[in-house]
Amino acid sequence: MVEHRHRLLRGRAAEVVLAAGVTLAVTATGGCAGGGGSDDRSPAEAASVVRGAADALARTGSARARTAMEMATGGTRVTIRGEGGVDFKKRMGQLLVLLPADVKGEDEHRPITELLVPGALYMKNRGAGVPADKWVRVDTTTLADGNLVTGGATDPLIAAELLRAAQEVTYVGETEVAGTRVRHYRGTTDIGRAAVSASAEMRGALEAAAKGFSKDTVPFDAYLDEEGRLRKVRHHFTYVNNGVIDVSSTTLLYGFGTPVTVVLPASGDIYAGKIAD
């Protein structure tokens, strides 16, 4: 079984740790599907538009994704970046997560390949004594954070599902994200309420996160295009793990319609041994 799965930062070096002990050390938002109008500037309509972002993505099908996760604790700040693609219909994705050089000045770690599927996270090249040709499988419904921060990148599927419980939403204005005109919304979401409203496939991870975070309320900035598709979202999490950890997680979506293929590893390619500290 995978051990030490909830540790995010290790020692005073403030190294970010993946589930199972791996060391790890993304603005205006859009209207309703089919185009937005001035009504989306009222609080009620703004909330409705943001809550529908996940469904708009499911209708679109797939997209390329870039992620950035910044963690701060004890005066130390680290940023983890990822890039890949997500299939919002099949609820699957793949990211290549780039770990920064550690605070001791050592070279960057090898990128970790992550496969995202409902209820599970698969990782390859994760180190910690795991052979390079083997995968590690983590049950995200058992993680204290539901893999909102543990994997070094918030699953883009879950990032969108969190917005289903958007509240206190205000329309900030129009801007551009990666050359695309978007509408920017700001508000908060509630992890527990998002779990109730989430699609069945994503519910388990969010239910776990609702129990593990010190605060259920999560501030966000969301940017939607004229078709109501989420182009960018930034969530601010507060996590307690040997101290308070502030996490800013950003997801950028682009290249809508780009095919995304996720091939899960065979059972024989999944490491079942002990994970080193």
Coordinates of C-alpha atoms in Angstrom, one line a residue:
M1 CA 0.0 0.0 0.0
V2 CA 1.2 3.6 -0.6
E3 CA 2.4 5.2 2.6
H4 CA 2.8 8.8 3.7
R5 CA 0.2 9.8 1.1
H6 CA -0.9 13.1 2.8
R7 CA 2.5 14.7 3.3
L8 CA 2.9 18.0 1.2
L9 CA 5.9 19.7 2.7
R10 CA 8.9 17.9 4.3
G11 CA 11.1 19.5 6.9
R12 CA 12.4 23.0 7.0
A13 CA 13.4 22.7 3.3
A14 CA 9.7 23.0 2.6
E15 CA 9.8 20.5 -0.2
V16 CA 6.4 19.6 -1.5
V17 CA 5.5 16.0 -1.3
L18 CA 3.2 14.1 -3.6
A19 CA 0.7 11.5 -2.3
A20 CA 2.6 8.4 -1.3
G21 CA 5.7 10.4 -0.3
V22 CA 7.0 11.8 -3.6
T23 CA 8.9 15.0 -3.4
L24 CA 7.3 17.7 -5.5
A25 CA 8.3 20.8 -5.4
V26 CA -3.0 29.3 -14.2
T27 CA -8.6 36.9 -16.3
A28 CA -12.4 37.9 -17.2
T29 CA -14.9 35.2 -17.5
G30 CA -17.4 34.2 -20.0
G31 CA -21.1 34.1 -20.5
C32 CA -23.6 31.3 -20.7
A33 CA -23.2 28.6 -23.3
G34 CA -24.0 30.1 -26.6
G35 CA -22.8 33.5 -25.6
G36 CA -23.1 35.9 -22.7
G37 CA -25.0 39.1 -22.3
S38 CA -25.1 42.0 -19.9
D39 CA -27.4 40.1 -17.5
D40 CA -24.4 38.0 -16.4
R41 CA -23.1 41.1 -14.6
S42 CA -25.8 40.8 -11.9
P43 CA -24.8 38.7 -8.9
A44 CA -27.4 36.0 -9.5
E45 CA -26.7 35.6 -13.2
A46 CA -22.9 35.8 -12.6
A47 CA -23.2 32.9 -10.2
S48 CA -25.3 30.9 -12.6
V49 CA -22.8 31.4 -15.4
V50 CA -19.9 30.3 -13.3
R51 CA -21.7 27.3 -11.9
G52 CA -22.4 26.1 -15.5
A53 CA -18.7 26.1 -16.5
A54 CA -18.2 22.4 -15.9
D55 CA -21.2 21.5 -18.1
A56 CA -19.9 23.8 -20.9
L57 CA -16.6 22.0 -20.8
A58 CA -18.3 18.6 -21.0
R59 CA -20.2 19.8 -24.1
T60 CA -16.9 21.0 -25.6
G61 CA -15.3 17.6 -25.1
S62 CA -11.6 18.1 -24.5
A63 CA -8.8 20.7 -24.1
R64 CA -5.2 21.3 -23.6
A65 CA -4.2 22.4 -20.1
R66 CA -1.5 24.1 -18.2
T67 CA -1.3 24.2 -14.4
A68 CA 0.7 26.1 -11.8
M69 CA 0.6 25.5 -8.1
E70 CA 2.3 27.8 -5.7
M71 CA 2.6 26.7 -2.1
A72 CA 3.8 29.0 0.8
T73 CA 4.6 28.0 4.3
G74 CA 7.1 29.2 6.9
G75 CA 8.5 31.9 4.6
T76 CA 9.3 29.4 1.8
R77 CA 7.5 29.4 -1.5
V78 CA 7.7 26.8 -4.3
T79 CA 5.9 26.5 -7.6
I80 CA 5.1 23.3 -9.5
R81 CA 4.0 23.5 -13.2
G82 CA 2.2 21.0 -15.4
E83 CA 1.1 20.6 -18.9
G84 CA -1.1 18.1 -20.8
G85 CA -4.7 17.5 -21.9
V86 CA -8.1 16.7 -20.4
D87 CA -11.1 14.8 -21.9
F88 CA -14.1 16.4 -20.1
K89 CA -16.6 13.8 -21.5
K90 CA -14.6 10.7 -20.5
R91 CA -13.4 12.4 -17.3
M92 CA -9.8 11.5 -17.9
G93 CA -6.6 13.6 -18.3
Q94 CA -2.9 13.4 -18.5
L95 CA -0.3 15.9 -17.2
L96 CA 3.5 16.1 -17.2
V97 CA 4.3 17.8 -13.9
L98 CA 7.6 19.7 -13.7
L99 CA 9.2 19.8 -10.3
P100 CA 11.4 22.9 -9.5
A101 CA 15.0 22.6 -8.2
D102 CA 14.8 22.0 -4.5
V103 CA 15.7 24.7 -2.0
K104 CA 19.1 23.2 -1.5
G105 CA 20.0 24.2 -5.1
E106 CA 20.0 20.7 -6.5
D107 CA 19.0 20.1 -10.1
E108 CA 15.4 19.8 -11.1
H109 CA 13.7 16.5 -10.6
R110 CA 12.6 14.4 -13.5
P111 CA 9.1 15.4 -14.7
I112 CA 6.3 13.2 -13.3
T113 CA 3.7 11.8 -15.6
E114 CA 0.3 11.9 -14.0
L115 CA -2.9 10.1 -15.3
L116 CA -6.1 11.6 -13.9
V117 CA -9.2 9.4 -13.8
P118 CA -12.2 9.4 -11.5
G119 CA -11.1 8.2 -8.0
A120 CA -7.5 7.6 -8.9
L121 CA -4.2 9.3 -9.7
Y122 CA -1.4 7.3 -11.5
M123 CA 2.2 8.6 -11.3
K124 CA 5.3 7.6 -13.2
N125 CA 8.9 8.8 -12.6
R126 CA 7.9 9.7 -9.1
G127 CA 11.2 8.6 -7.4
A128 CA 11.1 7.7 -3.7
G129 CA 12.4 4.2 -4.5
V130 CA 9.9 3.4 -7.2
P131 CA 11.5 1.9 -10.3
A132 CA 11.5 4.2 -13.3
D133 CA 9.4 1.9 -15.4
K134 CA 6.7 1.5 -12.8
W135 CA 3.5 3.4 -11.9
V136 CA 2.1 4.2 -8.5
R137 CA -1.7 4.3 -8.1
V138 CA -3.3 6.5 -5.4
D139 CA -7.0 6.3 -4.5
T140 CA -7.9 10.0 -4.5
T141 CA -11.0 9.4 -2.4
T142 CA -8.8 8.4 0.5
L143 CA -6.5 11.5 0.3
A144 CA -7.2 14.2 2.9
D145 CA -7.3 16.8 0.1
G146 CA -9.0 14.7 -2.6
N147 CA -6.0 15.5 -4.8
L148 CA -6.8 19.2 -4.9
V149 CA -3.2 19.9 -4.0
T150 CA -1.4 16.6 -3.3
G151 CA -0.5 15.8 -6.9
G152 CA 1.2 19.1 -7.4
A153 CA -1.6 20.1 -9.8
T154 CA -5.3 20.4 -9.2
D155 CA -7.1 18.0 -11.5
P156 CA -8.6 20.3 -14.1
L157 CA -11.8 18.2 -14.0
I158 CA -12.1 18.9 -10.2
A159 CA -11.1 22.5 -10.6
A160 CA -14.2 23.0 -12.8
E161 CA -16.5 20.9 -10.6
L162 CA -15.6 23.1 -7.6
L163 CA -17.3 26.0 -9.4
R164 CA -20.7 24.2 -9.2
A165 CA -21.0 25.7 -5.7
A166 CA -19.9 29.2 -6.6
Q167 CA -21.4 31.9 -4.4
E168 CA -21.0 35.6 -3.7
V169 CA -20.0 35.9 -7.3
T170 CA -19.2 39.3 -8.8
Y171 CA -18.5 40.3 -12.3
V172 CA -15.1 42.0 -12.5
G173 CA -14.9 43.0 -16.1
E174 CA -13.6 41.9 -19.5
T175 CA -10.0 41.0 -20.2
E176 CA -8.0 38.6 -22.3
V177 CA -6.5 35.2 -21.6
A178 CA -4.0 33.9 -24.1
G179 CA -5.4 36.2 -26.7
T180 CA -9.0 35.3 -26.2
R181 CA -11.6 37.8 -24.9
V182 CA -13.1 36.6 -21.7
R183 CA -15.2 37.7 -18.7
H184 CA -13.7 37.7 -15.3
Y185 CA -15.7 36.6 -12.3
R186 CA -14.6 36.5 -8.6
G187 CA -16.3 34.7 -5.7
T188 CA -16.0 31.8 -3.4
T189 CA -17.0 28.2 -3.5
D190 CA -17.7 25.6 -0.8
I191 CA -16.0 22.2 -1.1
G192 CA -18.7 20.4 0.7
R193 CA -21.5 21.9 -1.4
A194 CA -19.5 21.3 -4.5
A195 CA -19.3 17.6 -3.6
V196 CA -23.1 17.4 -3.4
S197 CA -23.5 19.1 -6.8
A198 CA -20.6 17.4 -8.6
S199 CA -20.9 14.8 -11.2
A200 CA -20.9 11.2 -9.8
E201 CA -17.4 10.5 -11.1
M202 CA -15.9 13.5 -9.2
R203 CA -17.9 13.3 -6.0
G204 CA -15.7 11.0 -4.0
A205 CA -12.6 13.1 -4.3
L206 CA -14.5 16.3 -3.3
E207 CA -16.1 14.6 -0.4
A208 CA -12.7 13.6 0.9
A209 CA -11.4 17.1 0.4
A210 CA -14.4 18.6 2.3
K211 CA -13.2 16.6 5.4
G212 CA -9.5 17.4 5.0
F213 CA -9.3 21.1 4.4
S214 CA -9.2 23.5 7.4
K215 CA -11.6 25.8 5.5
D216 CA -14.3 24.6 3.1
T217 CA -14.7 28.1 1.7
V218 CA -12.3 28.6 -1.3
P219 CA -11.9 32.0 -3.0
F220 CA -11.6 31.9 -6.8
D221 CA -11.1 34.0 -9.9
A222 CA -12.7 32.4 -13.0
Y223 CA -12.4 33.5 -16.7
L224 CA -15.0 32.3 -19.2
D225 CA -15.2 32.9 -22.9
E226 CA -18.4 33.9 -24.9
E227 CA -19.4 30.2 -25.0
G228 CA -19.3 29.8 -21.3
R229 CA -16.2 27.7 -21.4
L230 CA -13.7 28.0 -18.6
R231 CA -10.4 29.4 -19.9
K232 CA -8.7 30.0 -16.6
V233 CA -9.4 29.5 -13.0
R234 CA -7.4 30.3 -9.9
H235 CA -8.3 28.8 -6.5
H236 CA -6.8 29.7 -3.2
F237 CA -6.7 26.8 -0.7
T238 CA -5.7 26.8 2.9
Y239 CA -4.4 23.4 4.1
V240 CA -3.1 22.3 7.4
N241 CA -0.1 19.9 7.5
N242 CA 2.5 20.5 10.2
G243 CA 1.4 24.2 9.9
V244 CA -0.8 26.3 7.7
I245 CA 0.0 26.0 4.0
D246 CA -1.4 28.6 1.6
V247 CA -1.9 27.2 -1.9
S248 CA -2.7 29.1 -5.1
S249 CA -3.7 26.7 -7.9
T250 CA -4.2 28.0 -11.4
T251 CA -5.5 26.0 -14.4
L252 CA -5.4 27.4 -18.0
L253 CA -7.5 25.7 -20.7
Y254 CA -6.9 26.2 -24.4
G255 CA -6.9 24.2 -27.7
F256 CA -10.5 23.0 -27.2
G257 CA -11.4 19.9 -29.2
T258 CA -7.8 18.6 -29.3
P259 CA -8.0 14.8 -28.9
V260 CA -6.7 13.5 -25.6
T261 CA -5.8 9.9 -25.2
V262 CA -5.2 8.4 -21.8
V263 CA -4.0 4.8 -21.6
L264 CA -4.0 3.3 -18.1
P265 CA -1.1 1.1 -17.1
A266 CA -1.5 -2.6 -17.0
S267 CA -1.7 -4.1 -13.5
G268 CA 1.7 -5.6 -13.8
D269 CA 3.2 -2.1 -14.4
I270 CA 1.9 -0.8 -11.1
Y271 CA 4.4 -0.7 -8.2
A272 CA 3.2 -2.5 -5.1
G273 CA 6.3 -2.2 -3.0
K274 CA 7.1 0.2 -0.1
I275 CA 7.5 3.9 -0.9
A276 CA 10.7 5.5 0.6
D277 CA 10.4 8.6 2.6

